[in-house]
Amino acid sequence: MKIDRNKKKHIGILHKALQEQRLSRQEILLLLKSRPGLETDLLFKTARQLREKYFDNKIFLYGFVYNSTHCRNNCRFCYYRKDNTLSKRYSKSKTQILDISCKLAESGVHLIDLTMGESVSLTKNNVEKVFELCNIIVDIKKQTHLPVMVSPGVLSEWALRQIADFGADFYACYQETHNPDLFSRLRKDQSFSQRLAVKQKAARLNLLTEEGILCGVGETLEDVADSFDAIKKLCIDQVRVMGFVPQTGTPMENHPMADVKMELVILAVLRLLFPDRLIPASLDVEGVGGLEKRLDAGANVVTSIVPAGNGLAGVAQNSLDIEDSRRTVAQVEKILLSCGDYEIARPEIYKTWIKQRKKEKFNFLNSPSNLKAI
């Protein structure tokens, strides 16, 4: 009888989620405990239904340009941490960045994701570097006619304003965890509050924002629920979860790899809580082989599409599926066709989503009742 009651309770929570009724913290925690089999099958099915409500069967694609792997930070989980002498360092020139971006645009991506290590502090003290990034944003948009996401780490409010004024659409800055103690262990000598606040400032400047959770690094289910609360308060537009992958030469190289099943459960619960947002299925964790299961859990964006032959690296898996040309639009399209239920969205659909989301977010953040929402 206990098992039957648990199943009934689980189904009841999913029904509430499907009706987009608010879930209590206890109900969210119960969903995070979903067991493989019927419970996860129903969870993923509900996530797909909510995704289809807002996005139909359309999937968006992001071209990934990791233009510099130099970083001054010493994050314990990252292959490109400052003290890792085993990681390959490079910086692409503006010409190379534009060439790669144009190739990605021609292949059919919807957005150019310009990512770089936090090599310098982008403030008024580094005006040249800030405007170098701004000019790259302008030229990418001019030459590709695509939206641009930038991931340059923590920026000053002045620098944020510059990248917004120069046309950046998205600002990505991952907290990884919203547990300050765990954050301090993962992101050594970095400010938890500063990293959180920069996303609040970006939202006020009408930049769309992306937040990320790293799972399998010692977090509890309560920590994950806290991340959900933070994502809501920050009014995040794109939310992701990535499973931890041990990196050679880092303090966590012997830490176990994250349980993919848990990553998928978190992804599905994100879809239930934020049904109208973008949720990526990254190729950085398991490559193209892990794409279908992430789409089936509710993702609607394929990220980390990287062209071969350009000397680019990934993040969680710096070389996985890149030079054998498997992280391409053509390969992703084959997988989508084999699934039978998905299709690549027309570029206009993605651009319309961005325009509408910016308008809704601006109105929300500037309405009298929500001036202190984030």
C-alpha positions as a LaTeX table, in Angstrom:
\begin{tabular}{lrrr}
\hline
Residue & $x$ (\AA) & $y$ (\AA) & $z$ (\AA) \\
\hline
Met1 & 0.00 & 0.00 & 0.00 \\
Lys2 & 2.91 & 2.36 & 0.77 \\
Ile3 & 4.25 & 2.06 & $-2.77$ \\
Asp4 & 0.80 & 2.78 & $-4.22$ \\
Arg5 & 0.42 & 5.89 & $-2.03$ \\
Asn6 & 3.84 & 7.14 & $-3.09$ \\
Lys7 & 3.00 & 6.66 & $-6.76$ \\
Lys8 & $-0.31$ & 8.43 & $-6.31$ \\
Lys9 & 1.41 & 11.33 & $-4.56$ \\
His10 & 4.03 & 11.54 & $-7.31$ \\
Ile11 & 1.37 & 11.56 & $-10.03$ \\
Gly12 & $-0.57$ & 14.25 & $-8.14$ \\
Ile13 & 2.47 & 16.53 & $-8.00$ \\
Leu14 & 3.10 & 16.06 & $-11.71$ \\
His15 & $-0.54$ & 16.91 & $-12.44$ \\
Lys16 & $-0.14$ & 20.15 & $-10.49$ \\
Ala17 & 3.02 & 20.95 & $-12.43$ \\
Leu18 & 1.30 & 20.28 & $-15.75$ \\
Gln19 & $-1.41$ & 22.77 & $-14.74$ \\
Glu20 & 1.42 & 25.20 & $-13.86$ \\
Gln21 & 0.29 & 25.41 & $-10.26$ \\
Arg22 & 2.93 & 26.42 & $-7.70$ \\
Leu23 & 4.76 & 23.46 & $-6.18$ \\
Ser24 & 5.76 & 23.50 & $-2.54$ \\
Arg25 & 9.38 & 22.96 & $-1.55$ \\
Gln26 & 8.45 & 19.54 & $-0.20$ \\
Glu27 & 6.82 & 18.58 & $-3.49$ \\
Ile28 & 9.91 & 19.73 & $-5.40$ \\
Leu29 & 12.15 & 17.65 & $-3.14$ \\
Leu30 & 9.93 & 14.62 & $-3.73$ \\
Leu31 & 10.30 & 15.07 & $-7.49$ \\
Leu32 & 14.08 & 15.31 & $-7.11$ \\
Lys33 & 13.89 & 11.90 & $-5.41$ \\
Ser34 & 12.10 & 10.35 & $-8.41$ \\
Arg35 & 13.20 & 6.73 & $-8.81$ \\
Pro36 & 14.27 & 5.20 & $-12.12$ \\
Gly37 & 11.36 & 3.52 & $-13.90$ \\
Leu38 & 7.78 & 4.69 & $-13.73$ \\
Glu39 & 8.52 & 7.79 & $-11.62$ \\
Thr40 & 11.22 & 9.20 & $-13.90$ \\
Asp41 & 9.28 & 8.16 & $-17.01$ \\
Leu42 & 6.28 & 10.19 & $-15.84$ \\
Leu43 & 8.51 & 13.08 & $-14.77$ \\
Phe44 & 10.18 & 13.28 & $-18.18$ \\
Lys45 & 6.86 & 12.93 & $-19.98$ \\
Thr46 & 5.42 & 15.86 & $-18.01$ \\
Ala47 & 8.54 & 17.93 & $-18.77$ \\
Arg48 & 8.14 & 17.24 & $-22.50$ \\
Gln49 & 4.46 & 18.19 & $-22.39$ \\
Leu50 & 5.26 & 21.54 & $-20.78$ \\
Arg51 & 8.09 & 22.20 & $-23.23$ \\
Glu52 & 5.76 & 21.46 & $-26.15$ \\
Lys53 & 3.17 & 23.86 & $-24.71$ \\
Tyr54 & 5.59 & 26.77 & $-25.13$ \\
Phe55 & 7.98 & 25.61 & $-27.85$ \\
Asp56 & 6.14 & 22.90 & $-29.78$ \\
Asn57 & 8.79 & 20.44 & $-31.06$ \\
Lys58 & 11.28 & 23.16 & $-32.02$ \\
Ile59 & 14.92 & 22.88 & $-30.95$ \\
Phe60 & 17.43 & 25.73 & $-30.91$ \\
Leu61 & 21.16 & 25.36 & $-31.64$ \\
Tyr62 & 24.08 & 27.31 & $-30.16$ \\
Gly63 & 27.48 & 27.65 & $-31.80$ \\
Phe64 & 30.25 & 27.61 & $-29.20$ \\
Val65 & 33.36 & 29.77 & $-29.60$ \\
Tyr66 & 35.73 & 29.29 & $-26.66$ \\
Asn67 & 38.00 & 32.09 & $-27.81$ \\
Ser68 & 40.43 & 32.17 & $-24.87$ \\
Thr69 & 41.36 & 29.51 & $-22.32$ \\
His70 & 43.52 & 31.80 & $-20.16$ \\
Cys71 & 42.04 & 32.31 & $-16.69$ \\
Arg72 & 43.13 & 33.94 & $-13.42$ \\
Asn73 & 40.73 & 31.88 & $-11.30$ \\
Asn74 & 41.49 & 28.59 & $-9.56$ \\
Cys75 & 38.11 & 26.86 & $-9.59$ \\
Arg76 & 38.73 & 23.38 & $-8.20$ \\
Phe77 & 36.61 & 21.66 & $-10.86$ \\
Cys78 & 37.85 & 23.43 & $-13.99$ \\
Tyr79 & 40.43 & 22.12 & $-16.46$ \\
Tyr80 & 41.40 & 25.72 & $-17.29$ \\
Arg81 & 42.07 & 26.82 & $-13.69$ \\
Lys82 & 45.11 & 29.07 & $-13.47$ \\
Asp83 & 47.36 & 26.53 & $-11.76$ \\
Asn84 & 46.66 & 23.60 & $-14.11$ \\
Thr85 & 49.84 & 23.26 & $-16.15$ \\
Leu86 & 48.32 & 20.40 & $-18.19$ \\
Ser87 & 45.63 & 22.44 & $-19.92$ \\
Lys88 & 46.20 & 23.89 & $-23.38$ \\
Arg89 & 46.13 & 27.69 & $-23.44$ \\
Tyr90 & 45.24 & 29.76 & $-26.47$ \\
Ser91 & 43.68 & 33.06 & $-27.48$ \\
Lys92 & 41.96 & 33.47 & $-30.83$ \\
Ser93 & 42.37 & 36.69 & $-32.78$ \\
Lys94 & 39.38 & 38.80 & $-33.75$ \\
Thr95 & 39.74 & 37.60 & $-37.34$ \\
Gln96 & 39.69 & 33.95 & $-36.22$ \\
Ile97 & 36.68 & 34.53 & $-33.95$ \\
Leu98 & 34.72 & 36.15 & $-36.79$ \\
Asp99 & 35.68 & 33.42 & $-39.24$ \\
Ile100 & 34.55 & 30.67 & $-36.85$ \\
Ser101 & 31.34 & 32.56 & $-36.02$ \\
Cys102 & 30.49 & 32.92 & $-39.72$ \\
Lys103 & 31.09 & 29.19 & $-40.30$ \\
Leu104 & 28.78 & 28.37 & $-37.42$ \\
Ala105 & 26.13 & 30.75 & $-38.76$ \\
Glu106 & 26.34 & 29.16 & $-42.21$ \\
Ser107 & 25.90 & 25.72 & $-40.65$ \\
Gly108 & 22.55 & 26.76 & $-39.14$ \\
Val109 & 23.02 & 27.73 & $-35.47$ \\
His110 & 20.65 & 30.23 & $-33.85$ \\
Leu111 & 23.12 & 31.98 & $-31.53$ \\
Ile112 & 26.87 & 32.52 & $-31.17$ \\
Asp113 & 28.06 & 31.70 & $-27.64$ \\
Leu114 & 31.28 & 33.66 & $-27.09$ \\
Thr115 & 33.02 & 32.17 & $-24.05$ \\
Met116 & 36.35 & 33.04 & $-22.46$ \\
Gly117 & 38.29 & 32.45 & $-19.29$ \\
Glu118 & 38.39 & 35.26 & $-16.72$ \\
Ser119 & 41.94 & 36.30 & $-17.65$ \\
Val120 & 41.56 & 39.96 & $-16.64$ \\
Ser121 & 39.10 & 42.05 & $-14.68$ \\
Leu122 & 36.81 & 43.78 & $-17.18$ \\
Thr123 & 36.31 & 47.18 & $-15.55$ \\
Lys124 & 37.06 & 50.84 & $-16.35$ \\
Asn125 & 40.67 & 50.02 & $-15.50$ \\
Asn126 & 40.73 & 47.78 & $-18.58$ \\
Val127 & 38.87 & 49.96 & $-21.05$ \\
Glu128 & 40.74 & 48.59 & $-24.07$ \\
Lys129 & 39.82 & 44.99 & $-23.24$ \\
Val130 & 36.18 & 45.88 & $-22.64$ \\
Phe131 & 35.84 & 47.68 & $-25.96$ \\
Glu132 & 37.76 & 44.91 & $-27.71$ \\
Leu133 & 35.01 & 42.53 & $-26.58$ \\
Cys134 & 32.30 & 45.05 & $-27.49$ \\
Asn135 & 33.66 & 45.48 & $-31.02$ \\
Ile136 & 33.77 & 41.70 & $-31.50$ \\
Ile137 & 30.10 & 41.51 & $-30.45$ \\
Val138 & 29.19 & 44.21 & $-32.98$ \\
Asp139 & 31.08 & 42.51 & $-35.81$ \\
Ile140 & 29.69 & 39.04 & $-35.05$ \\
Lys141 & 26.14 & 40.41 & $-35.17$ \\
Lys142 & 26.86 & 42.39 & $-38.32$ \\
Gln143 & 28.42 & 39.46 & $-40.18$ \\
Thr144 & 26.20 & 36.60 & $-38.95$ \\
His145 & 22.90 & 38.42 & $-38.23$ \\
Leu146 & 22.59 & 36.21 & $-35.16$ \\
Pro147 & 22.08 & 36.93 & $-31.45$ \\
Val148 & 25.21 & 36.77 & $-29.28$ \\
Met149 & 25.79 & 35.38 & $-25.81$ \\
Val150 & 28.91 & 36.39 & $-23.88$ \\
Ser151 & 30.48 & 34.54 & $-20.95$ \\
Pro152 & 33.40 & 36.72 & $-19.79$ \\
Gly153 & 33.00 & 36.07 & $-16.06$ \\
Val154 & 32.13 & 38.67 & $-13.43$ \\
Leu155 & 31.93 & 42.16 & $-14.95$ \\
Ser156 & 31.66 & 45.59 & $-13.38$ \\
Glu157 & 28.33 & 47.34 & $-13.86$ \\
Trp158 & 30.02 & 49.77 & $-16.27$ \\
Ala159 & 31.33 & 46.91 & $-18.43$ \\
Leu160 & 27.91 & 45.22 & $-18.36$ \\
Arg161 & 26.36 & 48.41 & $-19.64$ \\
Gln162 & 28.88 & 48.55 & $-22.48$ \\
Ile163 & 28.23 & 45.02 & $-23.71$ \\
Ala164 & 24.47 & 45.67 & $-23.48$ \\
Asp165 & 24.80 & 48.94 & $-25.42$ \\
Phe166 & 26.96 & 47.25 & $-28.06$ \\
Gly167 & 24.30 & 44.62 & $-28.72$ \\
Ala168 & 24.95 & 41.52 & $-26.60$ \\
Asp169 & 21.71 & 39.59 & $-26.10$ \\
Phe170 & 22.69 & 37.12 & $-23.38$ \\
Tyr171 & 25.06 & 37.29 & $-20.42$ \\
Ala172 & 26.00 & 33.92 & $-18.91$ \\
Cys173 & 27.60 & 33.68 & $-15.49$ \\
Tyr174 & 27.23 & 30.39 & $-13.64$ \\
Gln175 & 27.01 & 30.24 & $-9.86$ \\
Glu176 & 27.30 & 26.39 & $-9.97$ \\
Thr177 & 25.68 & 26.21 & $-6.52$ \\
His178 & 23.67 & 28.59 & $-4.36$ \\
Asn179 & 25.08 & 27.14 & $-1.17$ \\
Pro180 & 27.73 & 29.73 & $-0.13$ \\
Asp181 & 29.87 & 27.15 & 1.70 \\
Leu182 & 29.95 & 24.75 & $-1.24$ \\
Phe183 & 30.57 & 27.71 & $-3.58$ \\
Ser184 & 33.64 & 28.71 & $-1.55$ \\
Arg185 & 35.01 & 25.18 & $-1.89$ \\
Leu186 & 34.38 & 25.05 & $-5.64$ \\
Arg187 & 35.28 & 28.61 & $-6.63$ \\
Lys188 & 38.26 & 29.31 & $-4.40$ \\
Asp189 & 38.85 & 32.96 & $-3.42$ \\
Gln190 & 35.82 & 34.23 & $-5.34$ \\
Ser191 & 32.89 & 36.24 & $-4.00$ \\
Phe192 & 29.57 & 34.41 & $-3.83$ \\
Ser193 & 27.57 & 37.64 & $-3.44$ \\
Gln194 & 29.42 & 39.47 & $-6.21$ \\
Arg195 & 28.82 & 36.68 & $-8.69$ \\
Leu196 & 25.14 & 36.59 & $-7.75$ \\
Ala197 & 24.75 & 40.37 & $-7.90$ \\
Val198 & 26.23 & 40.71 & $-11.39$ \\
Lys199 & 23.29 & 38.72 & $-12.78$ \\
Gln200 & 20.86 & 41.06 & $-11.03$ \\
Lys201 & 22.62 & 44.04 & $-12.61$ \\
Ala202 & 22.62 & 42.39 & $-16.04$ \\
Ala203 & 18.87 & 41.82 & $-15.84$ \\
Arg204 & 18.31 & 45.49 & $-14.97$ \\
Leu205 & 20.20 & 46.41 & $-18.15$ \\
Asn206 & 17.79 & 44.23 & $-20.16$ \\
Leu207 & 20.40 & 41.60 & $-20.89$ \\
Leu208 & 18.97 & 38.10 & $-20.93$ \\
Thr209 & 20.80 & 35.94 & $-18.41$ \\
Glu210 & 21.83 & 32.32 & $-18.10$ \\
Glu211 & 22.41 & 30.56 & $-14.79$ \\
Gly212 & 23.95 & 27.14 & $-14.27$ \\
Ile213 & 23.91 & 24.40 & $-11.64$ \\
Leu214 & 26.80 & 21.92 & $-11.39$ \\
Cys215 & 25.64 & 18.57 & $-10.01$ \\
Gly216 & 27.66 & 15.75 & $-8.51$ \\
Val217 & 30.02 & 18.04 & $-6.57$ \\
Gly218 & 28.76 & 17.43 & $-3.05$ \\
Glu219 & 25.45 & 19.26 & $-3.20$ \\
Thr220 & 22.35 & 18.06 & $-1.36$ \\
Leu221 & 18.81 & 18.02 & $-2.72$ \\
Glu222 & 18.12 & 20.99 & $-0.43$ \\
Asp223 & 20.96 & 22.83 & $-2.19$ \\
Val224 & 19.38 & 22.08 & $-5.56$ \\
Ala225 & 16.03 & 23.40 & $-4.31$ \\
Asp226 & 17.82 & 26.55 & $-3.13$ \\
Ser227 & 19.18 & 26.97 & $-6.65$ \\
Phe228 & 15.65 & 26.77 & $-8.04$ \\
Asp229 & 14.61 & 29.55 & $-5.65$ \\
Ala230 & 17.58 & 31.71 & $-6.71$ \\
Ile231 & 16.82 & 31.19 & $-10.41$ \\
Lys232 & 13.27 & 32.39 & $-9.82$ \\
Lys233 & 14.36 & 35.47 & $-7.83$ \\
Leu234 & 16.99 & 36.36 & $-10.44$ \\
Cys235 & 14.39 & 36.13 & $-13.24$ \\
Ile236 & 16.79 & 33.94 & $-15.26$ \\
Asp237 & 15.97 & 33.36 & $-18.93$ \\
Gln238 & 18.07 & 30.28 & $-19.67$ \\
Val239 & 18.71 & 27.69 & $-16.99$ \\
Arg240 & 21.03 & 24.73 & $-17.21$ \\
Val241 & 22.34 & 21.82 & $-15.20$ \\
Met242 & 25.59 & 20.07 & $-16.03$ \\
Gly243 & 26.94 & 16.92 & $-14.48$ \\
Phe244 & 30.44 & 17.14 & $-13.06$ \\
Val245 & 33.21 & 15.56 & $-15.14$ \\
Pro246 & 36.60 & 15.04 & $-13.38$ \\
Gln247 & 39.39 & 17.04 & $-15.00$ \\
Thr248 & 43.04 & 15.98 & $-15.17$ \\
Gly249 & 45.39 & 18.21 & $-13.20$ \\
Thr250 & 42.71 & 19.64 & $-10.89$ \\
Pro251 & 42.11 & 19.08 & $-7.15$ \\
Met252 & 38.91 & 17.18 & $-8.09$ \\
Glu253 & 40.40 & 14.86 & $-10.70$ \\
Asn254 & 39.69 & 11.84 & $-8.48$ \\
His255 & 36.18 & 12.96 & $-7.55$ \\
Pro256 & 33.50 & 10.63 & $-9.02$ \\
Met257 & 31.76 & 11.67 & $-12.20$ \\
Ala258 & 28.21 & 12.90 & $-11.66$ \\
Asp259 & 25.30 & 10.49 & $-11.91$ \\
Val260 & 23.72 & 11.27 & $-15.27$ \\
Lys261 & 20.33 & 10.06 & $-13.96$ \\
Met262 & 20.41 & 12.83 & $-11.33$ \\
Glu263 & 21.36 & 15.42 & $-13.93$ \\
Leu264 & 18.35 & 14.39 & $-16.02$ \\
Val265 & 15.99 & 14.55 & $-13.05$ \\
Ile266 & 17.19 & 18.08 & $-12.19$ \\
Leu267 & 16.80 & 19.09 & $-15.84$ \\
Ala268 & 13.22 & 17.79 & $-15.92$ \\
Val269 & 12.30 & 19.56 & $-12.67$ \\
Leu270 & 13.76 & 22.78 & $-14.08$ \\
Arg271 & 11.36 & 22.41 & $-17.02$ \\
Leu272 & 8.44 & 21.91 & $-14.64$ \\
Leu273 & 9.33 & 25.01 & $-12.63$ \\
Phe274 & 10.32 & 27.19 & $-15.61$ \\
Pro275 & 8.26 & 25.84 & $-18.53$ \\
Asp276 & 8.68 & 28.90 & $-20.77$ \\
Arg277 & 12.47 & 29.22 & $-20.42$ \\
Leu278 & 15.34 & 27.92 & $-22.49$ \\
Ile279 & 16.99 & 24.81 & $-21.07$ \\
Pro280 & 20.14 & 23.47 & $-22.74$ \\
Ala281 & 21.23 & 19.95 & $-23.50$ \\
Ser282 & 24.99 & 20.39 & $-23.55$ \\
Leu283 & 27.20 & 18.27 & $-25.78$ \\
Asp284 & 30.04 & 18.94 & $-23.34$ \\
Val285 & 29.24 & 16.12 & $-20.90$ \\
Glu286 & 28.52 & 13.02 & $-23.01$ \\
Gly287 & 28.85 & 14.39 & $-26.54$ \\
Val288 & 26.21 & 13.66 & $-29.17$ \\
Gly289 & 25.61 & 10.26 & $-27.55$ \\
Gly290 & 23.94 & 11.93 & $-24.59$ \\
Leu291 & 21.77 & 14.33 & $-26.56$ \\
Glu292 & 18.56 & 12.32 & $-26.95$ \\
Lys293 & 18.15 & 11.56 & $-23.25$ \\
Arg294 & 18.51 & 15.25 & $-22.37$ \\
Leu295 & 15.95 & 16.27 & $-24.95$ \\
Asp296 & 13.61 & 13.60 & $-23.62$ \\
Ala297 & 14.03 & 15.10 & $-20.14$ \\
Gly298 & 12.80 & 18.51 & $-21.34$ \\
Ala299 & 15.72 & 20.41 & $-22.89$ \\
Asn300 & 15.03 & 22.56 & $-25.95$ \\
Val301 & 18.48 & 23.96 & $-26.76$ \\
Val302 & 21.55 & 22.08 & $-28.03$ \\
Thr303 & 24.67 & 23.88 & $-26.85$ \\
Ser304 & 28.40 & 23.51 & $-27.41$ \\
Ile305 & 28.23 & 22.91 & $-31.15$ \\
Val306 & 31.90 & 23.27 & $-32.13$ \\
Pro307 & 33.34 & 23.20 & $-35.66$ \\
Ala308 & 36.30 & 20.91 & $-36.26$ \\
Gly309 & 39.66 & 22.13 & $-37.55$ \\
Asn310 & 39.68 & 25.46 & $-35.70$ \\
Gly311 & 41.64 & 24.50 & $-32.59$ \\
Leu312 & 38.70 & 25.14 & $-30.30$ \\
Ala313 & 38.14 & 23.39 & $-26.98$ \\
Gly314 & 35.06 & 22.53 & $-24.97$ \\
Val315 & 34.60 & 23.03 & $-21.24$ \\
Ala316 & 33.55 & 19.92 & $-19.31$ \\
Gln317 & 35.06 & 17.67 & $-22.01$ \\
Asn318 & 37.64 & 19.82 & $-23.76$ \\
Ser319 & 38.03 & 17.60 & $-26.85$ \\
Leu320 & 35.01 & 15.25 & $-26.86$ \\
Asp321 & 33.53 & 14.76 & $-30.36$ \\
Ile322 & 35.13 & 17.95 & $-31.72$ \\
Glu323 & 37.90 & 17.04 & $-34.13$ \\
Asp324 & 36.03 & 14.02 & $-35.48$ \\
Ser325 & 33.28 & 16.47 & $-36.56$ \\
Arg326 & 30.55 & 15.02 & $-34.37$ \\
Arg327 & 29.61 & 18.25 & $-32.56$ \\
Thr328 & 28.15 & 19.82 & $-35.69$ \\
Val329 & 24.71 & 20.93 & $-36.82$ \\
Ala330 & 24.65 & 18.10 & $-39.38$ \\
Gln331 & 25.25 & 15.47 & $-36.69$ \\
Val332 & 22.71 & 17.02 & $-34.33$ \\
Glu333 & 20.13 & 17.11 & $-37.13$ \\
Lys334 & 20.67 & 13.38 & $-37.76$ \\
Ile335 & 19.93 & 12.65 & $-34.11$ \\
Leu336 & 16.83 & 14.84 & $-34.13$ \\
Leu337 & 15.57 & 13.06 & $-37.23$ \\
Ser338 & 16.23 & 9.65 & $-35.70$ \\
Cys339 & 14.19 & 10.66 & $-32.63$ \\
Gly340 & 11.31 & 11.56 & $-34.93$ \\
Asp341 & 9.73 & 14.10 & $-32.57$ \\
Tyr342 & 11.99 & 17.15 & $-32.93$ \\
Glu343 & 12.94 & 19.62 & $-35.61$ \\
Ile344 & 15.40 & 22.51 & $-35.79$ \\
Ala345 & 13.56 & 25.81 & $-35.41$ \\
Arg346 & 13.68 & 28.51 & $-38.07$ \\
Pro347 & 16.03 & 31.38 & $-37.07$ \\
Glu348 & 13.09 & 33.78 & $-36.97$ \\
Ile349 & 11.43 & 31.76 & $-34.20$ \\
Tyr350 & 14.47 & 32.11 & $-31.95$ \\
Lys351 & 14.86 & 35.82 & $-32.66$ \\
Thr352 & 11.17 & 36.35 & $-31.93$ \\
Trp353 & 11.52 & 34.50 & $-28.62$ \\
Ile354 & 14.42 & 36.75 & $-27.59$ \\
Lys355 & 12.54 & 39.92 & $-28.54$ \\
Gln356 & 9.41 & 38.84 & $-26.69$ \\
Arg357 & 11.32 & 37.66 & $-23.63$ \\
Lys358 & 13.21 & 40.95 & $-23.36$ \\
Lys359 & 9.94 & 42.88 & $-23.57$ \\
Glu360 & 8.24 & 40.72 & $-20.93$ \\
Lys361 & 11.24 & 40.88 & $-18.61$ \\
Phe362 & 11.59 & 44.65 & $-18.96$ \\
Asn363 & 7.91 & 45.17 & $-18.17$ \\
Phe364 & 8.10 & 42.78 & $-15.21$ \\
Leu365 & 11.23 & 44.30 & $-13.67$ \\
Asn366 & 10.00 & 47.86 & $-14.14$ \\
Ser367 & 6.44 & 47.41 & $-12.93$ \\
Pro368 & 5.77 & 49.18 & $-9.56$ \\
Ser369 & 4.94 & 45.90 & $-7.82$ \\
Asn370 & 8.17 & 44.21 & $-8.91$ \\
Leu371 & 10.80 & 46.95 & $-8.58$ \\
Lys372 & 12.37 & 44.90 & $-5.80$ \\
Ala373 & 11.74 & 41.50 & $-7.36$ \\
Ile374 & 15.43 & 40.78 & $-7.87$ \\
\hline
\end{tabular}
